[in-house]
Amino acid sequence: MSALLTGLLHGVAAAADTPPAPAPVQGYRVVASYPHDPSAFTQGLAFHDGALYESTGLYGRSTLRRVELASGRVLQQVALPDTMFGEGITVWRDEIVQLTWRAHRGLRFDRASLRQSGEFHLPGEGWGLTHDGRRWIVSDGTADLRFLDPQTQREVRRVQVQDAGRPLRRLNELEFIDGEVWANIWHDDRLVRISPADGRVLGYVDLQGLRPEGLRRHREAVLNGIAYDVDRGRLLVTGKYWPWLYHIEPMPLPSR
């Protein structure tokens, strides 16, 4: 074998052994802040046609509510049964769909009245929920995203979320933004941007410093809740027990 061919083969092998680079990280700036119920154990957030919807968790305290963004006032609320722990929500046509954690049940509510209109079986745990216009997308605390048929609630496919070839676990609340799935990572100050086609991590938005100062010692007062106002291009985020909900704008981190 010639030296040239040997060198080429070694180069190809070295390239194949090189792990992919980690996804890039963006910073953020706060555009505006709004009052938020500090007793809300926020599990899901959605914004549609000028209305903010929120799911709160904990057994005996779980709710689905419509909230006035500017004041944080709860305009309408329905309580879940004490045996259910509320999780992610999404607006699907004229309904709000809400997951429960370990009850293996998803709930459907009329968007206008918040009256329950149905329910369905959900295999596994329910964490976050969004949709891409065709499929419901569910997280369950693992590195997987499950895509469900809205008519039958059956799983039609799933992807494993990976960054640099490694699974990214603890995926939580979800939002679909401009063709990407955005997710909270439980007990992490980053949002992650995910390709719904193959689960590849496209980037992170590092929200360190956003958590209100007085909550930093509270273990469960973590970042959780992403909503996107399509009409005004606003990205809204909050957390469990946070007294504020923030309109943020992702921006590149300064070059080092």
PDB file of C-alpha atoms in Angstrom:
ATOM      1  CA  MET A   1       0.000   0.000   0.000  1.00  0.00           C
ATOM      2  CA  SER A   2       1.404   3.392  -0.945  1.00  0.00           C
ATOM      3  CA  ALA A   3       2.217   5.992   1.666  1.00  0.00           C
ATOM      4  CA  LEU A   4      -0.332   8.340   0.081  1.00  0.00           C
ATOM      5  CA  LEU A   5      -3.152   5.777   0.310  1.00  0.00           C
ATOM      6  CA  THR A   6      -2.145   4.875   3.864  1.00  0.00           C
ATOM      7  CA  GLY A   7      -2.294   8.530   4.842  1.00  0.00           C
ATOM      8  CA  LEU A   8      -5.713   8.970   3.241  1.00  0.00           C
ATOM      9  CA  LEU A   9      -7.108   5.931   5.036  1.00  0.00           C
ATOM     10  CA  HIS A  10      -5.731   7.136   8.362  1.00  0.00           C
ATOM     11  CA  GLY A  11      -7.309  10.532   7.742  1.00  0.00           C
ATOM     12  CA  VAL A  12     -10.698   8.980   6.995  1.00  0.00           C
ATOM     13  CA  ALA A  13     -10.489   6.815  10.149  1.00  0.00           C
ATOM     14  CA  ALA A  14      -9.517   9.802  12.274  1.00  0.00           C
ATOM     15  CA  ALA A  15     -12.428  11.827  10.887  1.00  0.00           C
ATOM     16  CA  ALA A  16     -14.830   8.960  11.603  1.00  0.00           C
ATOM     17  CA  ASP A  17     -13.577   8.748  15.211  1.00  0.00           C
ATOM     18  CA  THR A  18     -13.974  12.483  15.833  1.00  0.00           C
ATOM     19  CA  PRO A  19     -17.125  13.063  17.905  1.00  0.00           C
ATOM     20  CA  PRO A  20     -19.521  15.763  16.708  1.00  0.00           C
ATOM     21  CA  ALA A  21     -19.122  19.135  18.363  1.00  0.00           C
ATOM     22  CA  PRO A  22     -21.624  20.084  21.091  1.00  0.00           C
ATOM     23  CA  ALA A  23     -24.493  22.330  20.010  1.00  0.00           C
ATOM     24  CA  PRO A  24     -23.949  26.099  20.277  1.00  0.00           C
ATOM     25  CA  VAL A  25     -25.208  28.148  23.224  1.00  0.00           C
ATOM     26  CA  GLN A  26     -27.036  31.483  23.099  1.00  0.00           C
ATOM     27  CA  GLY A  27     -27.534  34.060  25.794  1.00  0.00           C
ATOM     28  CA  TYR A  28     -30.695  36.102  26.298  1.00  0.00           C
ATOM     29  CA  ARG A  29     -32.060  39.477  27.239  1.00  0.00           C
ATOM     30  CA  VAL A  30     -35.233  40.264  29.160  1.00  0.00           C
ATOM     31  CA  VAL A  31     -37.623  42.343  27.093  1.00  0.00           C
ATOM     32  CA  ALA A  32     -40.414  42.569  29.676  1.00  0.00           C
ATOM     33  CA  SER A  33     -41.589  40.935  32.886  1.00  0.00           C
ATOM     34  CA  TYR A  34     -45.136  40.228  34.061  1.00  0.00           C
ATOM     35  CA  PRO A  35     -46.550  39.197  37.455  1.00  0.00           C
ATOM     36  CA  HIS A  36     -47.032  35.454  37.928  1.00  0.00           C
ATOM     37  CA  ASP A  37     -48.818  33.508  40.663  1.00  0.00           C
ATOM     38  CA  PRO A  38     -46.015  32.535  43.091  1.00  0.00           C
ATOM     39  CA  SER A  39     -48.056  29.586  44.350  1.00  0.00           C
ATOM     40  CA  ALA A  40     -48.290  28.042  40.870  1.00  0.00           C
ATOM     41  CA  PHE A  41     -46.303  24.834  40.428  1.00  0.00           C
ATOM     42  CA  THR A  42     -46.042  25.497  36.702  1.00  0.00           C
ATOM     43  CA  GLN A  43     -46.009  22.376  34.539  1.00  0.00           C
ATOM     44  CA  GLY A  44     -47.264  23.641  31.191  1.00  0.00           C
ATOM     45  CA  LEU A  45     -47.649  26.963  29.392  1.00  0.00           C
ATOM     46  CA  ALA A  46     -49.268  27.919  26.074  1.00  0.00           C
ATOM     47  CA  PHE A  47     -50.270  31.158  24.336  1.00  0.00           C
ATOM     48  CA  HIS A  48     -52.944  31.314  21.647  1.00  0.00           C
ATOM     49  CA  ASP A  49     -55.055  34.132  20.153  1.00  0.00           C
ATOM     50  CA  GLY A  50     -54.019  36.576  22.862  1.00  0.00           C
ATOM     51  CA  ALA A  51     -54.734  34.191  25.735  1.00  0.00           C
ATOM     52  CA  LEU A  52     -52.240  32.592  28.116  1.00  0.00           C
ATOM     53  CA  TYR A  53     -53.010  29.104  29.422  1.00  0.00           C
ATOM     54  CA  GLU A  54     -51.212  27.387  32.279  1.00  0.00           C
ATOM     55  CA  SER A  55     -51.166  23.912  33.807  1.00  0.00           C
ATOM     56  CA  THR A  56     -50.132  23.519  37.429  1.00  0.00           C
ATOM     57  CA  GLY A  57     -49.130  20.320  39.196  1.00  0.00           C
ATOM     58  CA  LEU A  58     -49.001  18.563  42.584  1.00  0.00           C
ATOM     59  CA  TYR A  59     -51.574  16.101  43.856  1.00  0.00           C
ATOM     60  CA  GLY A  60     -54.628  17.860  45.216  1.00  0.00           C
ATOM     61  CA  ARG A  61     -53.543  21.203  43.717  1.00  0.00           C
ATOM     62  CA  SER A  62     -53.370  20.599  39.962  1.00  0.00           C
ATOM     63  CA  THR A  63     -55.281  23.010  37.722  1.00  0.00           C
ATOM     64  CA  LEU A  64     -55.822  24.206  34.190  1.00  0.00           C
ATOM     65  CA  ARG A  65     -56.209  27.958  34.024  1.00  0.00           C
ATOM     66  CA  ARG A  66     -56.528  30.935  31.726  1.00  0.00           C
ATOM     67  CA  VAL A  67     -54.330  33.808  32.879  1.00  0.00           C
ATOM     68  CA  GLU A  68     -54.204  37.504  32.047  1.00  0.00           C
ATOM     69  CA  LEU A  69     -50.630  38.057  30.895  1.00  0.00           C
ATOM     70  CA  ALA A  70     -50.293  41.701  31.887  1.00  0.00           C
ATOM     71  CA  SER A  71     -51.458  41.256  35.495  1.00  0.00           C
ATOM     72  CA  GLY A  72     -50.922  37.554  36.179  1.00  0.00           C
ATOM     73  CA  ARG A  73     -54.550  37.359  37.317  1.00  0.00           C
ATOM     74  CA  VAL A  74     -56.239  33.972  36.961  1.00  0.00           C
ATOM     75  CA  LEU A  75     -59.319  34.614  34.822  1.00  0.00           C
ATOM     76  CA  GLN A  76     -60.684  31.083  34.722  1.00  0.00           C
ATOM     77  CA  GLN A  77     -59.657  27.845  36.387  1.00  0.00           C
ATOM     78  CA  VAL A  78     -60.642  24.203  36.622  1.00  0.00           C
ATOM     79  CA  ALA A  79     -59.271  21.827  39.256  1.00  0.00           C
ATOM     80  CA  LEU A  80     -58.107  18.319  38.386  1.00  0.00           C
ATOM     81  CA  PRO A  81     -59.122  15.344  40.545  1.00  0.00           C
ATOM     82  CA  ASP A  82     -56.899  14.902  43.603  1.00  0.00           C
ATOM     83  CA  THR A  83     -55.507  11.686  42.104  1.00  0.00           C
ATOM     84  CA  MET A  84     -54.064  13.514  39.086  1.00  0.00           C
ATOM     85  CA  PHE A  85     -50.846  15.512  38.806  1.00  0.00           C
ATOM     86  CA  GLY A  86     -51.150  18.083  36.029  1.00  0.00           C
ATOM     87  CA  GLU A  87     -48.367  18.301  33.429  1.00  0.00           C
ATOM     88  CA  GLY A  88     -47.824  19.759  29.951  1.00  0.00           C
ATOM     89  CA  ILE A  89     -50.512  21.391  27.814  1.00  0.00           C
ATOM     90  CA  THR A  90     -51.011  22.440  24.217  1.00  0.00           C
ATOM     91  CA  VAL A  91     -53.720  24.267  22.295  1.00  0.00           C
ATOM     92  CA  TRP A  92     -55.127  21.912  19.666  1.00  0.00           C
ATOM     93  CA  ARG A  93     -57.802  23.520  17.488  1.00  0.00           C
ATOM     94  CA  ASP A  94     -60.694  24.400  19.826  1.00  0.00           C
ATOM     95  CA  GLU A  95     -59.332  22.374  22.724  1.00  0.00           C
ATOM     96  CA  ILE A  96     -56.709  22.455  25.424  1.00  0.00           C
ATOM     97  CA  VAL A  97     -55.013  19.081  25.815  1.00  0.00           C
ATOM     98  CA  GLN A  98     -53.411  18.419  29.201  1.00  0.00           C
ATOM     99  CA  LEU A  99     -51.189  15.533  30.262  1.00  0.00           C
ATOM    100  CA  THR A 100     -51.058  13.933  33.686  1.00  0.00           C
ATOM    101  CA  TRP A 101     -47.872  12.592  35.215  1.00  0.00           C
ATOM    102  CA  ARG A 102     -48.434   8.971  36.245  1.00  0.00           C
ATOM    103  CA  ALA A 103     -52.189   8.456  35.876  1.00  0.00           C
ATOM    104  CA  HIS A 104     -51.752   7.309  32.239  1.00  0.00           C
ATOM    105  CA  ARG A 105     -54.455   9.759  31.234  1.00  0.00           C
ATOM    106  CA  GLY A 106     -54.585  12.780  28.998  1.00  0.00           C
ATOM    107  CA  LEU A 107     -57.416  15.270  29.377  1.00  0.00           C
ATOM    108  CA  ARG A 108     -59.222  17.363  26.761  1.00  0.00           C
ATOM    109  CA  PHE A 109     -60.952  20.654  27.541  1.00  0.00           C
ATOM    110  CA  ASP A 110     -63.062  23.032  25.510  1.00  0.00           C
ATOM    111  CA  ARG A 111     -60.841  26.080  24.968  1.00  0.00           C
ATOM    112  CA  ALA A 112     -63.606  28.646  25.464  1.00  0.00           C
ATOM    113  CA  SER A 113     -65.215  27.255  28.601  1.00  0.00           C
ATOM    114  CA  LEU A 114     -62.419  25.043  30.044  1.00  0.00           C
ATOM    115  CA  ARG A 115     -65.023  22.334  30.512  1.00  0.00           C
ATOM    116  CA  GLN A 116     -63.625  18.848  30.144  1.00  0.00           C
ATOM    117  CA  SER A 117     -64.668  17.351  26.808  1.00  0.00           C
ATOM    118  CA  GLY A 118     -62.877  13.990  26.924  1.00  0.00           C
ATOM    119  CA  GLU A 119     -59.863  11.984  27.956  1.00  0.00           C
ATOM    120  CA  PHE A 120     -57.553   9.335  26.516  1.00  0.00           C
ATOM    121  CA  HIS A 121     -55.083   6.675  27.599  1.00  0.00           C
ATOM    122  CA  LEU A 122     -51.429   7.768  27.737  1.00  0.00           C
ATOM    123  CA  PRO A 123     -48.832   4.979  28.012  1.00  0.00           C
ATOM    124  CA  GLY A 124     -45.896   5.900  30.233  1.00  0.00           C
ATOM    125  CA  GLU A 125     -45.417   9.159  32.074  1.00  0.00           C
ATOM    126  CA  GLY A 126     -46.609  12.523  30.803  1.00  0.00           C
ATOM    127  CA  TRP A 127     -44.228  15.503  31.114  1.00  0.00           C
ATOM    128  CA  GLY A 128     -44.337  18.014  28.254  1.00  0.00           C
ATOM    129  CA  LEU A 129     -46.722  18.434  25.314  1.00  0.00           C
ATOM    130  CA  THR A 130     -46.774  20.434  22.078  1.00  0.00           C
ATOM    131  CA  HIS A 131     -47.712  19.829  18.437  1.00  0.00           C
ATOM    132  CA  ASP A 132     -46.351  20.507  14.957  1.00  0.00           C
ATOM    133  CA  GLY A 133     -49.737  21.017  13.307  1.00  0.00           C
ATOM    134  CA  ARG A 134     -50.049  17.313  12.480  1.00  0.00           C
ATOM    135  CA  ARG A 135     -48.863  15.318  15.488  1.00  0.00           C
ATOM    136  CA  TRP A 136     -48.891  15.756  19.235  1.00  0.00           C
ATOM    137  CA  ILE A 137     -45.359  15.653  20.623  1.00  0.00           C
ATOM    138  CA  VAL A 138     -44.869  14.251  24.133  1.00  0.00           C
ATOM    139  CA  SER A 139     -41.891  14.136  26.505  1.00  0.00           C
ATOM    140  CA  ASP A 140     -41.750  11.677  29.391  1.00  0.00           C
ATOM    141  CA  GLY A 141     -38.591  12.604  31.302  1.00  0.00           C
ATOM    142  CA  THR A 142     -36.330  10.442  29.148  1.00  0.00           C
ATOM    143  CA  ALA A 143     -34.342  11.477  26.073  1.00  0.00           C
ATOM    144  CA  ASP A 144     -37.223  10.442  23.788  1.00  0.00           C
ATOM    145  CA  LEU A 145     -39.891  12.537  22.100  1.00  0.00           C
ATOM    146  CA  ARG A 146     -43.012  10.594  21.137  1.00  0.00           C
ATOM    147  CA  PHE A 147     -45.196  11.684  18.204  1.00  0.00           C
ATOM    148  CA  LEU A 148     -48.882  10.781  18.609  1.00  0.00           C
ATOM    149  CA  ASP A 149     -51.740  10.707  16.125  1.00  0.00           C
ATOM    150  CA  PRO A 150     -54.270  13.243  17.495  1.00  0.00           C
ATOM    151  CA  GLN A 151     -57.188  11.131  16.292  1.00  0.00           C
ATOM    152  CA  THR A 152     -56.181   7.871  17.955  1.00  0.00           C
ATOM    153  CA  GLN A 153     -53.504   9.060  20.436  1.00  0.00           C
ATOM    154  CA  ARG A 154     -51.354   6.172  19.191  1.00  0.00           C
ATOM    155  CA  GLU A 155     -47.617   6.610  18.849  1.00  0.00           C
ATOM    156  CA  VAL A 156     -46.592   6.910  15.195  1.00  0.00           C
ATOM    157  CA  ARG A 157     -42.878   7.494  15.713  1.00  0.00           C
ATOM    158  CA  ARG A 158     -40.297   8.642  18.229  1.00  0.00           C
ATOM    159  CA  VAL A 159     -36.871  10.237  18.165  1.00  0.00           C
ATOM    160  CA  GLN A 160     -34.103  10.195  20.729  1.00  0.00           C
ATOM    161  CA  VAL A 161     -32.741  13.649  21.496  1.00  0.00           C
ATOM    162  CA  GLN A 162     -28.951  13.702  21.287  1.00  0.00           C
ATOM    163  CA  ASP A 163     -26.215  16.295  21.566  1.00  0.00           C
ATOM    164  CA  ALA A 164     -22.776  15.334  20.261  1.00  0.00           C
ATOM    165  CA  GLY A 165     -23.942  11.729  20.074  1.00  0.00           C
ATOM    166  CA  ARG A 166     -25.114  11.569  23.692  1.00  0.00           C
ATOM    167  CA  PRO A 167     -28.759  11.278  24.795  1.00  0.00           C
ATOM    168  CA  LEU A 168     -30.157  14.372  26.480  1.00  0.00           C
ATOM    169  CA  ARG A 169     -32.451  13.231  29.277  1.00  0.00           C
ATOM    170  CA  ARG A 170     -34.955  14.924  31.604  1.00  0.00           C
ATOM    171  CA  LEU A 171     -36.772  16.672  28.748  1.00  0.00           C
ATOM    172  CA  ASN A 172     -39.722  18.475  30.263  1.00  0.00           C
ATOM    173  CA  GLU A 173     -42.114  21.218  29.093  1.00  0.00           C
ATOM    174  CA  LEU A 174     -42.282  21.625  25.298  1.00  0.00           C
ATOM    175  CA  GLU A 175     -43.118  24.280  22.704  1.00  0.00           C
ATOM    176  CA  PHE A 176     -43.025  24.159  18.901  1.00  0.00           C
ATOM    177  CA  ILE A 177     -41.345  27.290  17.507  1.00  0.00           C
ATOM    178  CA  ASP A 178     -40.553  27.948  13.843  1.00  0.00           C
ATOM    179  CA  GLY A 179     -40.181  24.278  12.945  1.00  0.00           C
ATOM    180  CA  GLU A 180     -38.213  23.333  16.065  1.00  0.00           C
ATOM    181  CA  VAL A 181     -39.143  21.688  19.348  1.00  0.00           C
ATOM    182  CA  TRP A 182     -38.012  23.785  22.316  1.00  0.00           C
ATOM    183  CA  ALA A 183     -37.819  22.088  25.702  1.00  0.00           C
ATOM    184  CA  ASN A 184     -37.061  22.710  29.325  1.00  0.00           C
ATOM    185  CA  ILE A 185     -34.569  20.340  30.915  1.00  0.00           C
ATOM    186  CA  TRP A 186     -35.639  19.467  34.453  1.00  0.00           C
ATOM    187  CA  HIS A 187     -33.339  21.077  37.041  1.00  0.00           C
ATOM    188  CA  ASP A 188     -31.365  22.889  34.325  1.00  0.00           C
ATOM    189  CA  ASP A 189     -31.258  26.598  33.490  1.00  0.00           C
ATOM    190  CA  ARG A 190     -31.110  25.965  29.746  1.00  0.00           C
ATOM    191  CA  LEU A 191     -33.732  25.729  27.057  1.00  0.00           C
ATOM    192  CA  VAL A 192     -32.847  23.241  24.339  1.00  0.00           C
ATOM    193  CA  ARG A 193     -33.733  23.558  20.639  1.00  0.00           C
ATOM    194  CA  ILE A 194     -34.375  20.214  18.945  1.00  0.00           C
ATOM    195  CA  SER A 195     -34.819  19.039  15.355  1.00  0.00           C
ATOM    196  CA  PRO A 196     -38.135  17.144  15.249  1.00  0.00           C
ATOM    197  CA  ALA A 197     -36.892  15.191  12.218  1.00  0.00           C
ATOM    198  CA  ASP A 198     -34.059  13.321  13.935  1.00  0.00           C
ATOM    199  CA  GLY A 199     -33.812  14.534  17.546  1.00  0.00           C
ATOM    200  CA  ARG A 200     -30.543  16.364  16.986  1.00  0.00           C
ATOM    201  CA  VAL A 201     -29.901  19.220  19.428  1.00  0.00           C
ATOM    202  CA  LEU A 202     -29.643  22.428  17.407  1.00  0.00           C
ATOM    203  CA  GLY A 203     -28.649  24.688  20.277  1.00  0.00           C
ATOM    204  CA  TYR A 204     -29.294  25.915  23.798  1.00  0.00           C
ATOM    205  CA  VAL A 205     -30.460  29.172  25.323  1.00  0.00           C
ATOM    206  CA  ASP A 206     -28.684  29.625  28.652  1.00  0.00           C
ATOM    207  CA  LEU A 207     -31.047  31.344  31.113  1.00  0.00           C
ATOM    208  CA  GLN A 208     -28.716  31.433  34.100  1.00  0.00           C
ATOM    209  CA  GLY A 209     -29.511  34.433  36.252  1.00  0.00           C
ATOM    210  CA  LEU A 210     -33.191  34.544  35.316  1.00  0.00           C
ATOM    211  CA  ARG A 211     -34.474  32.651  38.356  1.00  0.00           C
ATOM    212  CA  PRO A 212     -35.635  35.170  40.982  1.00  0.00           C
ATOM    213  CA  GLU A 213     -33.048  35.608  43.731  1.00  0.00           C
ATOM    214  CA  GLY A 214     -35.258  34.542  46.611  1.00  0.00           C
ATOM    215  CA  LEU A 215     -36.009  31.163  45.004  1.00  0.00           C
ATOM    216  CA  ARG A 216     -32.503  29.948  44.321  1.00  0.00           C
ATOM    217  CA  ARG A 217     -32.402  27.770  47.436  1.00  0.00           C
ATOM    218  CA  HIS A 218     -35.775  26.187  46.741  1.00  0.00           C
ATOM    219  CA  ARG A 219     -35.001  22.860  45.073  1.00  0.00           C
ATOM    220  CA  GLU A 220     -38.204  22.633  43.041  1.00  0.00           C
ATOM    221  CA  ALA A 221     -38.511  26.303  42.053  1.00  0.00           C
ATOM    222  CA  VAL A 222     -36.946  25.511  38.708  1.00  0.00           C
ATOM    223  CA  LEU A 223     -37.300  26.920  35.230  1.00  0.00           C
ATOM    224  CA  ASN A 224     -40.371  25.311  33.648  1.00  0.00           C
ATOM    225  CA  GLY A 225     -42.797  26.782  31.158  1.00  0.00           C
ATOM    226  CA  ILE A 226     -42.328  27.938  27.560  1.00  0.00           C
ATOM    227  CA  ALA A 227     -44.994  29.708  25.521  1.00  0.00           C
ATOM    228  CA  TYR A 228     -44.682  31.341  22.121  1.00  0.00           C
ATOM    229  CA  ASP A 229     -46.895  34.182  20.927  1.00  0.00           C
ATOM    230  CA  VAL A 230     -46.890  33.543  17.175  1.00  0.00           C
ATOM    231  CA  ASP A 231     -48.660  36.798  16.300  1.00  0.00           C
ATOM    232  CA  ARG A 232     -46.104  39.019  18.053  1.00  0.00           C
ATOM    233  CA  GLY A 233     -43.070  36.739  18.013  1.00  0.00           C
ATOM    234  CA  ARG A 234     -42.779  36.757  21.810  1.00  0.00           C
ATOM    235  CA  LEU A 235     -41.026  33.982  23.716  1.00  0.00           C
ATOM    236  CA  LEU A 236     -42.451  33.713  27.245  1.00  0.00           C
ATOM    237  CA  VAL A 237     -40.878  31.686  30.049  1.00  0.00           C
ATOM    238  CA  THR A 238     -41.427  31.149  33.756  1.00  0.00           C
ATOM    239  CA  GLY A 239     -40.809  28.578  36.481  1.00  0.00           C
ATOM    240  CA  LYS A 240     -42.390  26.742  39.376  1.00  0.00           C
ATOM    241  CA  TYR A 241     -43.325  29.170  42.162  1.00  0.00           C
ATOM    242  CA  TRP A 242     -41.825  32.081  40.220  1.00  0.00           C
ATOM    243  CA  PRO A 243     -43.438  35.471  40.923  1.00  0.00           C
ATOM    244  CA  TRP A 244     -42.585  36.659  37.415  1.00  0.00           C
ATOM    245  CA  LEU A 245     -43.133  35.514  33.855  1.00  0.00           C
ATOM    246  CA  TYR A 246     -40.605  36.880  31.357  1.00  0.00           C
ATOM    247  CA  HIS A 247     -40.671  37.879  27.727  1.00  0.00           C
ATOM    248  CA  ILE A 248     -37.128  37.043  26.625  1.00  0.00           C
ATOM    249  CA  GLU A 249     -35.170  37.360  23.421  1.00  0.00           C
ATOM    250  CA  PRO A 250     -32.405  34.825  22.699  1.00  0.00           C
ATOM    251  CA  MET A 251     -29.174  36.358  21.528  1.00  0.00           C
ATOM    252  CA  PRO A 252     -25.682  35.062  20.697  1.00  0.00           C
ATOM    253  CA  LEU A 253     -23.190  34.896  23.523  1.00  0.00           C
ATOM    254  CA  PRO A 254     -20.225  37.285  23.179  1.00  0.00           C
ATOM    255  CA  SER A 255     -17.308  35.682  21.389  1.00  0.00           C
ATOM    256  CA  ARG A 256     -14.427  34.740  23.689  1.00  0.00           C
TER     257      ARG A 256
END
